[in-house]
C-alpha atoms as an extended CHARMM CRD file, in Angstrom:
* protein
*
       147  EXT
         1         1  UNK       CA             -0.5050000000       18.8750000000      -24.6830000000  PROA      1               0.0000000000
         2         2  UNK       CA             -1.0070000000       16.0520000000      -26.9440000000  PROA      2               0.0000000000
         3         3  UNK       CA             -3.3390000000       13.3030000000      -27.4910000000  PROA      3               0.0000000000
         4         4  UNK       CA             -0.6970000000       10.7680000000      -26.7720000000  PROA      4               0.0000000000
         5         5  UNK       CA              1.2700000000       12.3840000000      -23.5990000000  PROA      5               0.0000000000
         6         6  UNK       CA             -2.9190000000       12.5710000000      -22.0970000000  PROA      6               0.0000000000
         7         7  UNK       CA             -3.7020000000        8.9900000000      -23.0920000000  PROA      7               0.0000000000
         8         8  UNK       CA             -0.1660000000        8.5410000000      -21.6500000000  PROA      8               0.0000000000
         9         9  UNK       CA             -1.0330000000        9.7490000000      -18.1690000000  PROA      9               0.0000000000
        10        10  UNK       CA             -4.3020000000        8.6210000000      -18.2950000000  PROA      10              0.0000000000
        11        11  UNK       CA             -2.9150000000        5.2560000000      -18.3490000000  PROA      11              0.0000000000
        12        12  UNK       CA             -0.5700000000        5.7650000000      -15.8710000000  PROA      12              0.0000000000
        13        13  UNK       CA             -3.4390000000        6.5180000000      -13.2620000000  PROA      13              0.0000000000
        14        14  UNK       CA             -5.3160000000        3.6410000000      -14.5650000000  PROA      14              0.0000000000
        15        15  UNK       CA             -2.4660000000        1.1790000000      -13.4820000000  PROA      15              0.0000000000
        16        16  UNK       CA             -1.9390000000        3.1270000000      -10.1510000000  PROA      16              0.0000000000
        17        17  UNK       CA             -5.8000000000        2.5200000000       -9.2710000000  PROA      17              0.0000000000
        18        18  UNK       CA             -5.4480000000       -0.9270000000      -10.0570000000  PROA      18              0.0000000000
        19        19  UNK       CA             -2.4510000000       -1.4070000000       -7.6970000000  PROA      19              0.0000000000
        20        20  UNK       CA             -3.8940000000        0.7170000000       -5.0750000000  PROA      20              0.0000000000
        21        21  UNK       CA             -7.4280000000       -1.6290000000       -5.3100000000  PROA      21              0.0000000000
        22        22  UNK       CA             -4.6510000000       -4.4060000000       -5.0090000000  PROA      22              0.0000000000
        23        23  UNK       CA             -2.9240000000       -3.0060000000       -2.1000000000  PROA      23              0.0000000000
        24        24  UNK       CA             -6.3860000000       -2.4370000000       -0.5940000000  PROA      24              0.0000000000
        25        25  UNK       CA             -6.8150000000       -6.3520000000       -0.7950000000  PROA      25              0.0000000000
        26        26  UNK       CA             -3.7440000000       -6.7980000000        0.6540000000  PROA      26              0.0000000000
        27        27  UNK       CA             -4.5450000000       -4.2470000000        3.3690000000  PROA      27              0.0000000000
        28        28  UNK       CA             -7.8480000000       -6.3720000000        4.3840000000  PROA      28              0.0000000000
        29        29  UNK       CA             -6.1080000000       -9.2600000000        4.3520000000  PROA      29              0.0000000000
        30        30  UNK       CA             -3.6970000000       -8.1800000000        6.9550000000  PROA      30              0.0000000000
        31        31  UNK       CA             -6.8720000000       -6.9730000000        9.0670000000  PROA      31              0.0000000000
        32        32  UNK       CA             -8.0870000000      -10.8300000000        8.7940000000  PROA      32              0.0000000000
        33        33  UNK       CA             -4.8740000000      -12.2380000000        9.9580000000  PROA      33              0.0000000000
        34        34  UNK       CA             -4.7660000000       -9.3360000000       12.6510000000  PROA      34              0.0000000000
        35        35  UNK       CA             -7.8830000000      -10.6640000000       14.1340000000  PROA      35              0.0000000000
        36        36  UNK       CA             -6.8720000000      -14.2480000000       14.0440000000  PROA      36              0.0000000000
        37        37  UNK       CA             -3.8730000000      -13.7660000000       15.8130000000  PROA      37              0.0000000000
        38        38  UNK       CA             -5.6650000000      -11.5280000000       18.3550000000  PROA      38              0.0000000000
        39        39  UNK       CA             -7.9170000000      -14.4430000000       18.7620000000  PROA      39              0.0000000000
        40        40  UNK       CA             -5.4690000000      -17.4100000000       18.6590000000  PROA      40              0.0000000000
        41        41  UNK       CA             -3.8860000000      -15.6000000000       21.7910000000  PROA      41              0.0000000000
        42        42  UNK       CA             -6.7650000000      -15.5670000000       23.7530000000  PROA      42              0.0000000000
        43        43  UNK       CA             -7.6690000000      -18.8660000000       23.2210000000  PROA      43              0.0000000000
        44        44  UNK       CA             -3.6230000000      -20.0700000000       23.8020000000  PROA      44              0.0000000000
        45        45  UNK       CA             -4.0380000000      -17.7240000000       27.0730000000  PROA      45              0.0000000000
        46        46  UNK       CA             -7.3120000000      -19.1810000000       28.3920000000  PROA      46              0.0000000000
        47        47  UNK       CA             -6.1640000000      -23.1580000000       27.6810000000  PROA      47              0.0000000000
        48        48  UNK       CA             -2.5740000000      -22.3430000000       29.5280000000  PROA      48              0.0000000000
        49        49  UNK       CA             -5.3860000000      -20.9660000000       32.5130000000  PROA      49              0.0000000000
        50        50  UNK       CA             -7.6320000000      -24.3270000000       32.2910000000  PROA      50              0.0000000000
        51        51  UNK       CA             -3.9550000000      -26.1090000000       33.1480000000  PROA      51              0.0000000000
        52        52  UNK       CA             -4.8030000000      -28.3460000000       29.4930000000  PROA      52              0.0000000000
        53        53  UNK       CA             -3.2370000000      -30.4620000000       27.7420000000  PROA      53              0.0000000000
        54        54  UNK       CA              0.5920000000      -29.6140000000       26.9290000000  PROA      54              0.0000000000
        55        55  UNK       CA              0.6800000000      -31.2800000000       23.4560000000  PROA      55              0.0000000000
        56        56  UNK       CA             -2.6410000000      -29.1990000000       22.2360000000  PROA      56              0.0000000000
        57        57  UNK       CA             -1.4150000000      -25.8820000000       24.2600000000  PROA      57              0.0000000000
        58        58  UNK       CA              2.1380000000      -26.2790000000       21.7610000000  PROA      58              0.0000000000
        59        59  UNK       CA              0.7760000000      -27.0640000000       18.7480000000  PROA      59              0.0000000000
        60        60  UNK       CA             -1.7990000000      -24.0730000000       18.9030000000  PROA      60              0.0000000000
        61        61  UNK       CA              1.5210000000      -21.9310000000       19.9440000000  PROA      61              0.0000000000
        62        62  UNK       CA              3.1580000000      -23.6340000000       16.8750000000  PROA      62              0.0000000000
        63        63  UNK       CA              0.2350000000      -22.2380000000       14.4440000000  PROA      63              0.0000000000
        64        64  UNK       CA              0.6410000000      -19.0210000000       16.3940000000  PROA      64              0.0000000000
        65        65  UNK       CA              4.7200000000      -18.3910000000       15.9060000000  PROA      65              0.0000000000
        66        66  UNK       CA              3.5290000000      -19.4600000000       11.6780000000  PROA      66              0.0000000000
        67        67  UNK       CA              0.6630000000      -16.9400000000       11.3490000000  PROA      67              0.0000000000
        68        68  UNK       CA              2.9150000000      -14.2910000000       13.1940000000  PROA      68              0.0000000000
        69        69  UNK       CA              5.5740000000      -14.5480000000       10.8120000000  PROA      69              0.0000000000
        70        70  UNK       CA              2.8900000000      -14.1570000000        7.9650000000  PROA      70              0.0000000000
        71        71  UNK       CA              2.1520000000      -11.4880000000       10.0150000000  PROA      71              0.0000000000
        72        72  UNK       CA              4.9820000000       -9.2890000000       10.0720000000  PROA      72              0.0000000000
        73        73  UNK       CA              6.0040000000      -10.3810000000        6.2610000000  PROA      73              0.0000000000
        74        74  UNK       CA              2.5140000000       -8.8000000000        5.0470000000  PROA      74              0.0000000000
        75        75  UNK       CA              3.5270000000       -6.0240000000        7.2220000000  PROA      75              0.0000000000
        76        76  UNK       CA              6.4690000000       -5.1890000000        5.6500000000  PROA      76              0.0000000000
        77        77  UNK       CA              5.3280000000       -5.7760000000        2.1940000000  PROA      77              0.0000000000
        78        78  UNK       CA              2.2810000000       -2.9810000000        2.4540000000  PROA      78              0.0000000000
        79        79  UNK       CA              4.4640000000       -0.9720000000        4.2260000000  PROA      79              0.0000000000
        80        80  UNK       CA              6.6980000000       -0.8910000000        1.0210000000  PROA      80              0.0000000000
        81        81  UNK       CA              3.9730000000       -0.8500000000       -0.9990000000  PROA      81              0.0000000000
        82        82  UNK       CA              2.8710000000        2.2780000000        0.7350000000  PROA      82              0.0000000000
        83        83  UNK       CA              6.6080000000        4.3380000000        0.1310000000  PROA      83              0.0000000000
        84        84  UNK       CA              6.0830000000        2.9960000000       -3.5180000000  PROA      84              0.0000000000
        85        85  UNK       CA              3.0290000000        4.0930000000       -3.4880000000  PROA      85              0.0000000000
        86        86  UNK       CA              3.8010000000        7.6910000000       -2.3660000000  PROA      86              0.0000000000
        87        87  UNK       CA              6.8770000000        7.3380000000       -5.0160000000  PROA      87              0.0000000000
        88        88  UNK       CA              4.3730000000        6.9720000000       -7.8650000000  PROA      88              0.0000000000
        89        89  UNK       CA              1.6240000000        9.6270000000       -6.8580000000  PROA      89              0.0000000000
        90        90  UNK       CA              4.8140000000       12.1580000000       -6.8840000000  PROA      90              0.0000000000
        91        91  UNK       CA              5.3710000000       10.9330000000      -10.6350000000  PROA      91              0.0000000000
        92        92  UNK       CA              2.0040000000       11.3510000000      -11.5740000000  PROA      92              0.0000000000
        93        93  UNK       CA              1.6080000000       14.2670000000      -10.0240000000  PROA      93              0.0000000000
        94        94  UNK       CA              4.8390000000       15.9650000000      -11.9070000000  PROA      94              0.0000000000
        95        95  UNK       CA              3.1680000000       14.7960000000      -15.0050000000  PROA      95              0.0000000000
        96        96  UNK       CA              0.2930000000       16.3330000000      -14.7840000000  PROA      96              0.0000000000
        97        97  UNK       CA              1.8520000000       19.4000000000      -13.5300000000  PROA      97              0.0000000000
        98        98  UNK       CA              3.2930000000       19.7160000000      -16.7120000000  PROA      98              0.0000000000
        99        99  UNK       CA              0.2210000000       20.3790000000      -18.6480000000  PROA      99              0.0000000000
       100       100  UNK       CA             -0.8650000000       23.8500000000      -18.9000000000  PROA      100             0.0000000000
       101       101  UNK       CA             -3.7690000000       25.2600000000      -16.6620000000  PROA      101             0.0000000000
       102       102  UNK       CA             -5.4940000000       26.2800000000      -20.2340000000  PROA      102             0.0000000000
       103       103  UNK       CA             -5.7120000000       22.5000000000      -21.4320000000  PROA      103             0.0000000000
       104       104  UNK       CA             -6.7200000000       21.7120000000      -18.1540000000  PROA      104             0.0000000000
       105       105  UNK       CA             -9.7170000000       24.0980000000      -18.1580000000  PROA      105             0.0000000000
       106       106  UNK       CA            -10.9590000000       22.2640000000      -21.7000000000  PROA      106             0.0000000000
       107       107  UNK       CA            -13.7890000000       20.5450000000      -21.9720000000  PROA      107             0.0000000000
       108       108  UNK       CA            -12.4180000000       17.6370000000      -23.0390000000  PROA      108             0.0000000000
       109       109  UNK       CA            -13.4990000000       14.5310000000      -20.9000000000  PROA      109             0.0000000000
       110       110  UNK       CA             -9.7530000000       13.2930000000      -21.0720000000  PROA      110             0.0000000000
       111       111  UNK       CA             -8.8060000000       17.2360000000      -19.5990000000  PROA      111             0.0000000000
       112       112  UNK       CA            -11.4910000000       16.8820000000      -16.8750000000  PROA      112             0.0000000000
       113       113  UNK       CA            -10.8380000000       13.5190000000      -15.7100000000  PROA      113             0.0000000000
       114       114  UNK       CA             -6.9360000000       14.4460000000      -15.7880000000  PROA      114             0.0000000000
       115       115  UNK       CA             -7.7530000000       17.1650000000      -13.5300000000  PROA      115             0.0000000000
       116       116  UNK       CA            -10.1950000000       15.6580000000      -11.6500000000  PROA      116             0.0000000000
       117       117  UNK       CA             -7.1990000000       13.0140000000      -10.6410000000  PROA      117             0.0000000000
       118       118  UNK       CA             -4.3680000000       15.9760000000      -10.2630000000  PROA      118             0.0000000000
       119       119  UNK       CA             -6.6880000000       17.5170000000       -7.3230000000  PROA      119             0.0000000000
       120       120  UNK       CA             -7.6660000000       13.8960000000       -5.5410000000  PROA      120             0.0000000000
       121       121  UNK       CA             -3.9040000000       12.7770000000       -5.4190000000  PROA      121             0.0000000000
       122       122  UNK       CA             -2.5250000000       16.0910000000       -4.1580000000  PROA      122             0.0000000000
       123       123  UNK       CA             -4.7850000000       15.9810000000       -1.5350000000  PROA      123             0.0000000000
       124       124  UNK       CA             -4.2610000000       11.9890000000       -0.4980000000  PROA      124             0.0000000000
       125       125  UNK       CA             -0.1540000000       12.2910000000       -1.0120000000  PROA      125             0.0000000000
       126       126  UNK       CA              0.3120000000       14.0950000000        2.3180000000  PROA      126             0.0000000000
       127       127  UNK       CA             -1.3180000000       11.2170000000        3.9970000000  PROA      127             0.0000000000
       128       128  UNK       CA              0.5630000000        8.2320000000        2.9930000000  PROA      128             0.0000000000
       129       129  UNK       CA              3.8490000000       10.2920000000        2.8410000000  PROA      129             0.0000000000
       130       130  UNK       CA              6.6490000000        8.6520000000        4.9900000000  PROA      130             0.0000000000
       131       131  UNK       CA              9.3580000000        9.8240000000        6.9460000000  PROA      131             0.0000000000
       132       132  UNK       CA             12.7100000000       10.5530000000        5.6060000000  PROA      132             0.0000000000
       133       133  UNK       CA             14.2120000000        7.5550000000        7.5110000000  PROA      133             0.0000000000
       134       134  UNK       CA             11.4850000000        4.9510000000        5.6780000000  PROA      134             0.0000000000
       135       135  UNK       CA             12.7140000000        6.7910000000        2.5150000000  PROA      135             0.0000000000
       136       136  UNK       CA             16.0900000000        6.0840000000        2.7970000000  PROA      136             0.0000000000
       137       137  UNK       CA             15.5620000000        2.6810000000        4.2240000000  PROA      137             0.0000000000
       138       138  UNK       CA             13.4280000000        2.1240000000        0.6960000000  PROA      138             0.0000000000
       139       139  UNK       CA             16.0420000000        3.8640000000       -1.3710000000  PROA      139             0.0000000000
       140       140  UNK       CA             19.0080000000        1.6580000000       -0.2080000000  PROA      140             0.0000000000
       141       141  UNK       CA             16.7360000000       -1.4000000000       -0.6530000000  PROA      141             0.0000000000
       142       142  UNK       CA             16.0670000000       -1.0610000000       -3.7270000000  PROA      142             0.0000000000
       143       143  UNK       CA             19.5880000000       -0.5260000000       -4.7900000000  PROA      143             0.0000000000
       144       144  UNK       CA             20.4570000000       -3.6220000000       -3.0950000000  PROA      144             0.0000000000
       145       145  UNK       CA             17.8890000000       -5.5590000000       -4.8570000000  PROA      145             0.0000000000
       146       146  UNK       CA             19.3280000000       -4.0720000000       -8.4160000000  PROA      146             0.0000000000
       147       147  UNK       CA             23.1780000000       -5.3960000000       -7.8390000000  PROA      147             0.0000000000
């Protein structure tokens, strides 16, 4: 294999960490609005309890209805993220299938790291893979989104 198809792949992992420390962001994110929700309800719960005031008891149910739509937009988006995700660790994975076991086996830093990567993502891509049905739904979306 040569020095450019390894640099090649190398930099293909490179961008896929970067969008998976991205998507990790975005994954934590979703956790904090999770938990603010959760808690919003409670507190919309215990005021309609306490017989309150209507005009507070609606505008707390108006922030709710907003963050809930946030809610199940971030939702969507990792979840896409996630079957582009798998999409791109398949790639990767093909690519580095295609060097030999020998150069693999070098010494070369490049050749270890390389293989180092080809063994983590095998490993991972079970987890994350989707079903058939999320698949297709992702496959017909983004042909929509190219017309």
């Amino acid at each position: 294999m040569s020095k450019k198809d390894t640099t090649y792949i190398l930099n293909e992992i490179r961008n896929y960490l970067d969008k998976f420390n991205n998507a990790s962001d975005e994954y934590y994110s979703f956790i904090k609005l999770s938990n603010e929700l959760s808690e919003l309800r409670t507190t919309i719960q215990r005021i309609e309890l306490a017989d309150a005031s209507i005009p507070y008891i609606n505008q707390l149910k108006k922030q709710y209805d907003a963050k809930e739509q946030a809610y199940i937009a971030l939702y969507k988006y990792i979840k896409h993220g996630l079957i582009s995700s798998w999409y791109e660790t398949n790639k990767i994975i093909k690519d580095i299938g295609k060097i030999s076991d020998a150069d693999l086996s070098n010494k070369n830093k490049q050749m270890q790291y390389l293989n180092h990567y080809k063994t983590l993502l095998q490993e991972n891509n079970n987890i994350i893979k989707p079903t058939l049905k999320e698949r297709i739904a992702y496959s017909l979306s983004n042909l929509i989104r190219k017309r």
